Amino acid sequence: MAKLMISITHAKDNTDKATVGFVVANASVASGVETVVFLSTEGVHLSQNGYADDIHEEGFAPLQQLMSDFVEVGGTIWVCSPCFKKRNLDEDNLVDSALIVGGAKAVEFLTTGGSSITY
């Protein structure tokens, strides 16, 4: 089975990139590809419940819907542990299916046949 990691490094600092990252993630998982979204740097803010509620880029579904759809069809969201801790975010406020992971998890995914694209 093919594997794809969508690395999202933006949130409200670039809502277009955050949105397009999840659009591609949804297309990937819908195609039967094992798909992981890896939230890092500013992207870790998307891991918090309610954060994406007001993000809606013209021409796309609202970001919160894209995120929910992704998880609903089997997508996985990983959150960079050091990035998360640096921003003092709340582990008790994670969106559904989000898991805080270290860089080793991403490296393992990529070195066992995964490809990556970054937004």
Short mmCIF file of N, CA, C and O in Angstrom, two decimals, residues 1 3 12 37 46-47 52 58 62 64 77 81 106 110:
data_model
loop_
_atom_site.label_atom_id
_atom_site.label_comp_id
_atom_site.label_asym_id
_atom_site.label_seq_id
_atom_site.Cartn_x
_atom_site.Cartn_y
_atom_site.Cartn_z
N MET A 1 0.84 -1.19 0.00
CA MET A 1 0.00 0.00 0.00
C MET A 1 0.88 1.25 0.00
O MET A 1 1.86 1.34 0.72
N LYS A 3 2.01 5.08 0.80
CA LYS A 3 1.95 5.87 2.03
C LYS A 3 2.34 7.31 1.71
O LYS A 3 3.33 7.54 1.03
N LYS A 12 -3.22 29.84 10.98
CA LYS A 12 -3.79 31.15 10.64
C LYS A 12 -2.76 32.09 10.02
O LYS A 12 -3.13 33.11 9.45
N VAL A 37 -1.35 13.28 8.23
CA VAL A 37 -1.05 14.71 8.26
C VAL A 37 -0.13 14.93 9.44
O VAL A 37 -0.44 14.53 10.56
N LEU A 46 -3.50 23.89 14.62
CA LEU A 46 -4.67 23.20 14.06
C LEU A 46 -5.08 21.99 14.89
O LEU A 46 -6.19 21.49 14.74
N SER A 47 -4.23 21.55 15.78
CA SER A 47 -4.54 20.40 16.62
C SER A 47 -5.52 20.73 17.74
O SER A 47 -6.02 19.83 18.41
N ALA A 52 -9.69 25.94 14.14
CA ALA A 52 -9.93 26.06 12.69
C ALA A 52 -11.36 26.44 12.34
O ALA A 52 -11.69 26.58 11.16
N GLU A 58 -11.82 30.88 0.21
CA GLU A 58 -12.76 30.92 -0.91
C GLU A 58 -12.44 29.79 -1.90
O GLU A 58 -11.28 29.54 -2.23
N PRO A 62 -14.85 24.61 4.31
CA PRO A 62 -14.23 25.14 5.53
C PRO A 62 -13.17 24.16 6.06
O PRO A 62 -13.34 22.94 5.97
N GLN A 64 -12.32 23.27 9.04
CA GLN A 64 -12.79 22.34 10.08
C GLN A 64 -13.49 21.14 9.45
O GLN A 64 -13.31 20.01 9.89
N ILE A 77 -3.81 12.15 12.15
CA ILE A 77 -3.16 13.43 12.38
C ILE A 77 -2.09 13.26 13.46
O ILE A 77 -2.40 12.84 14.58
N SER A 81 5.69 16.94 18.70
CA SER A 81 5.78 17.15 20.14
C SER A 81 6.56 18.40 20.53
O SER A 81 6.06 19.22 21.30
N ALA A 106 7.81 10.25 12.42
CA ALA A 106 7.78 10.72 11.04
C ALA A 106 8.89 10.07 10.22
O ALA A 106 8.67 9.63 9.09
N LEU A 110 8.48 7.64 6.88
CA LEU A 110 9.11 7.98 5.59
C LEU A 110 10.14 6.96 5.15
O LEU A 110 10.28 6.70 3.95
#
